[in-house]
CSV table of C-alpha atoms and ligand atoms in Angstrom, one decimal:
chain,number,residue,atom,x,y,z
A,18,UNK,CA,146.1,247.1,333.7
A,19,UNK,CA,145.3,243.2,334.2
A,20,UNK,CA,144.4,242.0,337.8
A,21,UNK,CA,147.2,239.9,339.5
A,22,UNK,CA,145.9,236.0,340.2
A,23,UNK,CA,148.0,235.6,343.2
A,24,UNK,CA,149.2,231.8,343.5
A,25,UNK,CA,150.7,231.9,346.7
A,26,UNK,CA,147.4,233.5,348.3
A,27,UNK,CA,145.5,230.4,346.3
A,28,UNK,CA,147.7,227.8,347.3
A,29,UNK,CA,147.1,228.7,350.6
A,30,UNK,CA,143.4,228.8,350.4
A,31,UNK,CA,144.1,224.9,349.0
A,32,UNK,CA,146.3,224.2,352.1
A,33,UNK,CA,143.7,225.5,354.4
A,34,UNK,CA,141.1,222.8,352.7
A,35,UNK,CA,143.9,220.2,352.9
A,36,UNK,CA,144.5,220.6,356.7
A,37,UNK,CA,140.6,219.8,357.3
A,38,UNK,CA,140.9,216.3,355.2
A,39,UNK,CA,144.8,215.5,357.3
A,40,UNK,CA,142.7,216.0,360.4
A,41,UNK,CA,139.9,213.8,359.3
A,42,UNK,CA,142.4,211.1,357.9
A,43,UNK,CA,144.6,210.9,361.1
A,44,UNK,CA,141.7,210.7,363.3
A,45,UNK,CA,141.1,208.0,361.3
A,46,UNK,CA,144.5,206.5,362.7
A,47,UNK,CA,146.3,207.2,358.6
A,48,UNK,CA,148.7,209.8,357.9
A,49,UNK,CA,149.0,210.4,353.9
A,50,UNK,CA,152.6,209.6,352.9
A,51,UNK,CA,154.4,210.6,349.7
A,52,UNK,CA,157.6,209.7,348.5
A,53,UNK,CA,159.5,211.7,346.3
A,54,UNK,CA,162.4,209.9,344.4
A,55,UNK,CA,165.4,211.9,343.1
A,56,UNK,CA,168.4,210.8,341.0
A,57,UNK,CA,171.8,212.4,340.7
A,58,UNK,CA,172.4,215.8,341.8
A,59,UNK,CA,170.7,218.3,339.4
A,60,UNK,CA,170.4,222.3,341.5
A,61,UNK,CA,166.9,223.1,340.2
A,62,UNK,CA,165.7,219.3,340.6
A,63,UNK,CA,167.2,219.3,343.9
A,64,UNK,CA,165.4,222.5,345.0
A,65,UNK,CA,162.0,220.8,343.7
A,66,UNK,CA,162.3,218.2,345.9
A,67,UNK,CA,163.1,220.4,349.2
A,68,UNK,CA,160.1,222.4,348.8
A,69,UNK,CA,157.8,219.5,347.9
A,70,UNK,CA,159.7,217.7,351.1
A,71,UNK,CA,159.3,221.1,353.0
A,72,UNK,CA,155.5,221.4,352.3
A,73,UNK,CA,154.8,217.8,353.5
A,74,UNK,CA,156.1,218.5,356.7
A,75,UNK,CA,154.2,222.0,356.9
A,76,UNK,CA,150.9,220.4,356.5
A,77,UNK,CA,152.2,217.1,358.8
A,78,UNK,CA,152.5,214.4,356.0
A,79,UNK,CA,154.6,211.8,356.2
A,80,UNK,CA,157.7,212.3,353.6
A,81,UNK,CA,160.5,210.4,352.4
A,82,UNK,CA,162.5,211.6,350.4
A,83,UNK,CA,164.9,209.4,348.6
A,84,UNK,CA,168.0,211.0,347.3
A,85,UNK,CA,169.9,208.3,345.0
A,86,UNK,CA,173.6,208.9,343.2
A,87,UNK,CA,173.5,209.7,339.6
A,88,UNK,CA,175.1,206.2,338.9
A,89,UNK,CA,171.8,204.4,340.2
A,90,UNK,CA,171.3,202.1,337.6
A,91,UNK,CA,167.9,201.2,336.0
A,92,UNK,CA,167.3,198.2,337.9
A,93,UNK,CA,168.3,199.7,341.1
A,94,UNK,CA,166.0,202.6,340.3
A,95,UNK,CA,163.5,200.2,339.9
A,96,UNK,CA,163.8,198.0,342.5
A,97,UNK,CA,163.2,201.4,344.8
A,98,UNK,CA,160.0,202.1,343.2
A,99,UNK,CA,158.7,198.5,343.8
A,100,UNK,CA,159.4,198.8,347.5
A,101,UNK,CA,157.7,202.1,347.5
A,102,UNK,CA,154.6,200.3,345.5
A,103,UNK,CA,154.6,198.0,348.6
A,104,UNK,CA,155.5,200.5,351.3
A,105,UNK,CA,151.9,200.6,353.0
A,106,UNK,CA,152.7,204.4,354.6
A,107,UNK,CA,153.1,205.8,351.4
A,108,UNK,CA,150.3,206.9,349.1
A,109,UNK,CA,152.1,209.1,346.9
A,110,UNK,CA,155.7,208.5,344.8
A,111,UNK,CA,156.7,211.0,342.2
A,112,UNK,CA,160.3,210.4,340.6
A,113,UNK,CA,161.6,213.9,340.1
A,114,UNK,CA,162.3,214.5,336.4
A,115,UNK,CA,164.6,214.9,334.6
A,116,UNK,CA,166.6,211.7,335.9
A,117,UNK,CA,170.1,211.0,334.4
A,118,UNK,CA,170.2,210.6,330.5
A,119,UNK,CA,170.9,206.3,331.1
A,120,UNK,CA,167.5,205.9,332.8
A,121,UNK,CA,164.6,205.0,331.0
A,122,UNK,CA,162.0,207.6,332.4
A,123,UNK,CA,159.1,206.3,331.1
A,124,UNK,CA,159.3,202.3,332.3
A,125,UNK,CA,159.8,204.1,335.3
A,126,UNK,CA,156.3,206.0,335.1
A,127,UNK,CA,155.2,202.9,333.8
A,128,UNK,CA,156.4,200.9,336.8
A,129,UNK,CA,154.7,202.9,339.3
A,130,UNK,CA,151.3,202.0,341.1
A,131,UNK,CA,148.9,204.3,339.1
A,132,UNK,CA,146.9,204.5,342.4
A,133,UNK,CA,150.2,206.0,343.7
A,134,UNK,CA,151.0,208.2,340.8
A,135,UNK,CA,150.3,211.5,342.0
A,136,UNK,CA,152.2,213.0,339.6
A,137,UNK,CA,149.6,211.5,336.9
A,138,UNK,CA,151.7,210.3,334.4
A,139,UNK,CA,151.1,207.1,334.5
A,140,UNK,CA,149.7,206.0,330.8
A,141,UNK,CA,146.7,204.3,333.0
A,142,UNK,CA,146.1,208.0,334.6
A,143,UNK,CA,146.7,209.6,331.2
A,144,UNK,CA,143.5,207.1,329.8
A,145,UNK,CA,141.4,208.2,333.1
A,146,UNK,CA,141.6,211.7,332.3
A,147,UNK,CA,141.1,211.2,328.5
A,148,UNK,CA,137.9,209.0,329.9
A,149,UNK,CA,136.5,211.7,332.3
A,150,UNK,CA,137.4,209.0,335.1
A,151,UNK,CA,137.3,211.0,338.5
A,152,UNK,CA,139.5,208.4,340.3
A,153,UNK,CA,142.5,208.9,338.2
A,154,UNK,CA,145.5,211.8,339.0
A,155,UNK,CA,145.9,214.7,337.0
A,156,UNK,CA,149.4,216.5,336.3
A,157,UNK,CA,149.8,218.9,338.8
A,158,UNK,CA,150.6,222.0,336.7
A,159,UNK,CA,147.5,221.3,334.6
A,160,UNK,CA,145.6,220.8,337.8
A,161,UNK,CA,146.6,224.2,339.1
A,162,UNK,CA,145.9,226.2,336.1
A,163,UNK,CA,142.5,225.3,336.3
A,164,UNK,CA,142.2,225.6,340.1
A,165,UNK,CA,143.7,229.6,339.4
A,166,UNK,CA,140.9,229.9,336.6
A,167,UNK,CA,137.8,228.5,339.1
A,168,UNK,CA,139.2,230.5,342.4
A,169,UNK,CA,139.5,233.7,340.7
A,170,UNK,CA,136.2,233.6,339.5
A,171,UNK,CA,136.6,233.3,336.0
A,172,UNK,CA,134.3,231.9,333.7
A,173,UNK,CA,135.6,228.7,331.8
A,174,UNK,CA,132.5,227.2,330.4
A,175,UNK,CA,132.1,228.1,326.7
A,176,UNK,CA,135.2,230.5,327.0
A,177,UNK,CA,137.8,230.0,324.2
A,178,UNK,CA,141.3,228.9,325.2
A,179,UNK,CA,144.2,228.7,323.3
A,180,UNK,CA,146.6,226.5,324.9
A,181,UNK,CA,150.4,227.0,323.9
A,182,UNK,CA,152.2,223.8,324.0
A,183,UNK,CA,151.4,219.8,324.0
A,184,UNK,CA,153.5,218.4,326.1
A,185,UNK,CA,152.3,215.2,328.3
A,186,UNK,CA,153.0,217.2,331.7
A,187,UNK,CA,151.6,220.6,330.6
A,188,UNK,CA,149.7,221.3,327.8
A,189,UNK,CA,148.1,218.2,326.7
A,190,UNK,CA,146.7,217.4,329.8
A,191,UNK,CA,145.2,221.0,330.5
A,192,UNK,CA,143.6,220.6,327.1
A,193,UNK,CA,142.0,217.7,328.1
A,194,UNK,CA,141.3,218.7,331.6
A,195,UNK,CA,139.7,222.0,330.1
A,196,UNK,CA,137.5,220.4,327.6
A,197,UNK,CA,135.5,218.1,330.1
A,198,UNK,CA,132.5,218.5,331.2
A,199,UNK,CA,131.2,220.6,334.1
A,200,UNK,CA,133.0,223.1,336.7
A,201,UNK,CA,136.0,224.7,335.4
A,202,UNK,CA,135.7,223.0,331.8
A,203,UNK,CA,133.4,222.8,329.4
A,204,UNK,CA,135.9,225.3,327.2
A,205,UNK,CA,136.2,225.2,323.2
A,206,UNK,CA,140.2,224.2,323.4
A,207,UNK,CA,142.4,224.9,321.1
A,208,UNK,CA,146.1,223.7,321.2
A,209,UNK,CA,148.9,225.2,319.4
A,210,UNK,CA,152.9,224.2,319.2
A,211,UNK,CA,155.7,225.0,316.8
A,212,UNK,CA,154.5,223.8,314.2
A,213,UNK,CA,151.3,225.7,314.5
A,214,UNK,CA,150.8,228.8,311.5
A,215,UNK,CA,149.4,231.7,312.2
A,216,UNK,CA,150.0,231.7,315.9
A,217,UNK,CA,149.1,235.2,316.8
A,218,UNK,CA,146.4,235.1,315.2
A,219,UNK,CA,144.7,231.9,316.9
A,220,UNK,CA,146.2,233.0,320.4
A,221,UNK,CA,144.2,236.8,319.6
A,222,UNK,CA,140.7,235.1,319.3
A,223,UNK,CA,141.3,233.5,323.2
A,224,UNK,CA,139.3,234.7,326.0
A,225,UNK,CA,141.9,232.7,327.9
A,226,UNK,CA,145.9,232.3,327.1
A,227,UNK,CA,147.9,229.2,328.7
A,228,UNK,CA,151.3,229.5,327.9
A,229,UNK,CA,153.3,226.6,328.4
A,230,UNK,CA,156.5,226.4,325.5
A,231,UNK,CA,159.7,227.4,327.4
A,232,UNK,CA,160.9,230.0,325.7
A,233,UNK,CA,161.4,233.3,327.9
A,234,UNK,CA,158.6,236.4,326.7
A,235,UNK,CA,157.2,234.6,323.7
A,236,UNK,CA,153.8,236.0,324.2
A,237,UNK,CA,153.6,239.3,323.3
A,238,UNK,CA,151.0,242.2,323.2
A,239,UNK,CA,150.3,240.8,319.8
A,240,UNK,CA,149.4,237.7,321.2
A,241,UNK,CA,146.6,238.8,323.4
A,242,UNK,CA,143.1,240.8,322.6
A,243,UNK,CA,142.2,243.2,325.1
A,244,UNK,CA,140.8,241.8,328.0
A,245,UNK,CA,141.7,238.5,328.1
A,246,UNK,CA,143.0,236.4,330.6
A,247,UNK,CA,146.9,235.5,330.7
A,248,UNK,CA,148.3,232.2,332.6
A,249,UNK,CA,151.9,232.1,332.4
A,250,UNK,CA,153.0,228.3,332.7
A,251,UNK,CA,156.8,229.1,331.6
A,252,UNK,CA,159.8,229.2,334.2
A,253,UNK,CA,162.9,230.4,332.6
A,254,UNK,CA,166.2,231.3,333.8
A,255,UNK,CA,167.3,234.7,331.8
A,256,UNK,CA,170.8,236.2,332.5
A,257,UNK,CA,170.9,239.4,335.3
A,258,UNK,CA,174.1,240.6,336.4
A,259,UNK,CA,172.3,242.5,339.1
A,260,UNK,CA,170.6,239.7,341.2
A,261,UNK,CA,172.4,237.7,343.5
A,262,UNK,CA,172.5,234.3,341.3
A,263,UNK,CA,173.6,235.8,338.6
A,264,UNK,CA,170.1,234.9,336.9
A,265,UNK,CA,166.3,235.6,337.5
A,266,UNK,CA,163.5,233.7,336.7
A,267,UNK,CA,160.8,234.8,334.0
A,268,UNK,CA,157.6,233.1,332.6
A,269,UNK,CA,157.0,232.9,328.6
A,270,UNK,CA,155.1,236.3,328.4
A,271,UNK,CA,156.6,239.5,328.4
A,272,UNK,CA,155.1,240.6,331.5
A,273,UNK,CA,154.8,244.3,330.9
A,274,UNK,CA,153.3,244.4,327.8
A,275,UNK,CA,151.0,241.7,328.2
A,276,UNK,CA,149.6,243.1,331.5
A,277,UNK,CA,148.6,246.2,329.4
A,278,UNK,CA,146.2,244.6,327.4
A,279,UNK,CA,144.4,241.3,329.7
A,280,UNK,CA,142.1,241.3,332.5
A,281,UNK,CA,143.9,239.3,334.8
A,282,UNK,CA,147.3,237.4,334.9
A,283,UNK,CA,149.5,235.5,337.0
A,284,UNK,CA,152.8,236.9,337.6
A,285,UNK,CA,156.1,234.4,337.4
A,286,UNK,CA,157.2,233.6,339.7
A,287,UNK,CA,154.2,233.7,342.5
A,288,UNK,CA,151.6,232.3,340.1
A,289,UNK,CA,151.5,228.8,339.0
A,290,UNK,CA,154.4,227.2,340.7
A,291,UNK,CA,152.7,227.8,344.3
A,292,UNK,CA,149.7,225.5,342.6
A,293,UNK,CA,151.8,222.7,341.2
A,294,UNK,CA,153.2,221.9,344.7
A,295,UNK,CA,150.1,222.5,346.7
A,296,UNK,CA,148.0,220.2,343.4
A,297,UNK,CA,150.8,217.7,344.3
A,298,UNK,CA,150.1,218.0,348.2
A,299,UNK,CA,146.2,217.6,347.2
A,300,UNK,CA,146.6,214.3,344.9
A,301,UNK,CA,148.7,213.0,347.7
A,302,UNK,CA,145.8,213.4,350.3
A,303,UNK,CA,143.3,212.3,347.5
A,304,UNK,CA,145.6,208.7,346.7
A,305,UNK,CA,145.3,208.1,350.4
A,306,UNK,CA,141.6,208.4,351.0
A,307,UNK,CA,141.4,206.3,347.9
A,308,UNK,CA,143.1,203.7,349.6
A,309,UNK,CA,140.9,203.9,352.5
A,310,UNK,CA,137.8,203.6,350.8
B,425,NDP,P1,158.3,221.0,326.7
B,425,NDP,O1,159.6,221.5,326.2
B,425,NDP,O2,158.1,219.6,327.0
B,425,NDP,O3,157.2,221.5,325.7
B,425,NDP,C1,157.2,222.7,325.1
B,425,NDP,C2,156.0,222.8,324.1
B,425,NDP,O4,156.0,224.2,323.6
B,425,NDP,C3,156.1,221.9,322.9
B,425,NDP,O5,154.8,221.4,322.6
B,425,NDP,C4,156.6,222.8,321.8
B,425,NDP,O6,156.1,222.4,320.5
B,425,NDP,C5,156.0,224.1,322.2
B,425,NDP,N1,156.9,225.2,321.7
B,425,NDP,C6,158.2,225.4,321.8
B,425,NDP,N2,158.6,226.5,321.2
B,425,NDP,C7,157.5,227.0,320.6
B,425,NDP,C8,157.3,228.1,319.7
B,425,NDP,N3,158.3,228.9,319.4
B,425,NDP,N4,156.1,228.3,319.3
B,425,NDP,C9,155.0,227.5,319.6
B,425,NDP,N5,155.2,226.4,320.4
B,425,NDP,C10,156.4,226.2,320.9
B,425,NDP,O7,158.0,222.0,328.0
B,425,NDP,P2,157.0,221.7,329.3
B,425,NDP,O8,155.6,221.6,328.8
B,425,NDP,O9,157.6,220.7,330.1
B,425,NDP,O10,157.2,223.1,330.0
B,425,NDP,C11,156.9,224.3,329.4
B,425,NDP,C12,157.2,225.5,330.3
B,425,NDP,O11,156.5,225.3,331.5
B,425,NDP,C13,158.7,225.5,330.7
B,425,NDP,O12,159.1,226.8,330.9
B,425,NDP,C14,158.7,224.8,332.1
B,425,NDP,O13,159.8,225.2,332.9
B,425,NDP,C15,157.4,225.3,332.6
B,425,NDP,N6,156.9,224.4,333.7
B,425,NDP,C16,156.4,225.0,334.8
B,425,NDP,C17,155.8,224.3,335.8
B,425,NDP,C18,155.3,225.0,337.0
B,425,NDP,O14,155.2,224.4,338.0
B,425,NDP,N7,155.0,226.3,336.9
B,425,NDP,C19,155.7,222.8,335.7
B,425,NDP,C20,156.1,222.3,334.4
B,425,NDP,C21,156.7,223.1,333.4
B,425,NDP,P3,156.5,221.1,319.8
B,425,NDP,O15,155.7,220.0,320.5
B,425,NDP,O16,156.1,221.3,318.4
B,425,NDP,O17,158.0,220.9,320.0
């Protein structure tokens, strides 16, 4: 039966690390400030943004959160971001995604200061991590996957992970990320998608699984050799009558079954959504000491 990597218990062993650098940084007469921009009136985007606001203000931060009408026009939008870009108290802006089908999502990536794109999307971010730049910002999710890998103790270098998924925010970026050199990297990478043949078969030779695709208990005991290690990326909402929104969350493994067979795996949820938040708290206290030095 695989070991549980417990996120929340990680993501507070990040927080704890975190509340040393605040200290150091307000002594220092700074207070790191992030902004998180939200447009129109999504539920699940909306509940994003109140934890993300509600963990600034745990760990003292400075937050602002900016909640626009789902009219906001492009130009508006834009005009926000700008003043943020200028707003000398904030180090971090993240523009909650998805916005509303008229905006143009990424000129407004591309608008941001990259030294205050925590999020790391910005294509000047994405070129930093492709170049092995330290300064840059990594996705969060991506960021915390690896984080789970190094504080559990599992070995990364030379391990072989198969990586389901390629999208800018998840999987692409953890390829890269895992592939660099040095701690928590230096793994053989392998990426696969839907267009990928013989997927059980390449996600069976993995010492480590990352599944990132969106699609509720895709990986299945056929997925996975015995003993390896299981990160479950997905968040999906499946249908239950018996819980009290009509609806529970579930990751992209079929948790049971899976669990048989690996060493270790993160449960969802409890396992990498607790690290995307506390990554995002972490690039937020990293974009203001960069802006210090
Ligand atoms: P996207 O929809 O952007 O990308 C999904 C990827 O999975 C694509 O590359 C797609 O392939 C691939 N894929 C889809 N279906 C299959 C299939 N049947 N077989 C193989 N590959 C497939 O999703 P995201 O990367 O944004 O998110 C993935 C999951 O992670 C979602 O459940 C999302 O909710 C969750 N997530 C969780 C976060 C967290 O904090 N825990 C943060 C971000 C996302 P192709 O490119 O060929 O279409």
């Amino acid at each position: 039966m695989a070991q549980l990597i417990d996120g929340r218990a990680i993501a507070e062993k990040v927080y704890a690390q975190l509340r040393g650098e605040i200290a150091e940084l307000k002594a220092s007469g700074v207070t790191p400030g992030l902004a998180v921009v939200l447009v129109g009136d999504d539920p699940a985007s909306r509940a994003y943004v109140r934890s993300k606001d509600k963990m600034c203000r745990e760990l003292g931060l400075h937050s602002v959160k900016l909640e626009l009408p789902a009219a906001t026009t492009q130009e508006e939008l834009l005009a926000r971001v700008e003043e943020l870009n200028r707003d000398a108290t904030i180090h971090g802006i993240l523009v909650q995604s998805p916005p509303p089908r008229h905006i143009d999502e990424g000129a407004i990536v591309r608008a941001l200061d990259p030294a205050k794109d925590v999020d790391g999307f910005h294509p000047s971010n994405v070129a930093k991590l492709a170049l092995d730049d330290p300064s840059g910002f990594v996705p969060c999710t991506p960021l915390g996957c690896q984080r789970l890998l190094v504080e559990s103790g599992i070995e990364v270098s030379g391990a072989h992970v198969v990586v389901l998924g390629r999208s800018m925010i998840v999987g692409k970026p953890l390829a890269l990320l895992l592939m660099r050199k040095g701690r928590g990297a230096d793994a053989t990478v392998t990426v696969v998608h839907s267009r990928s043949r013989d997927l059980p078969e390449i996600t069976r030779s993995a010492d480590i699984v990352v599944a990132a695709i969106g699609r509720a208990g895709f990986v299945t005991a056929e997925h996975v050799r015995d003993g390896a290690v299981v990160i479950d990326v997905g968040i999906n909402r499946v249908e239950d009558a018996g819980a009290p929104k009509g609806y529970k969350l579930v990751g992209d493994v079929a948790f049971a079954e899976v669990a048989a067979k690996a060493s270790a795996m993160t449960p969802v949820p409890g396992g990498v959504g607790p690290m995307t938040i506390a990554m995002l708290m972490a690039n937020t206290v990293k974009a203001c000491q960069q802006a210090q030095a």
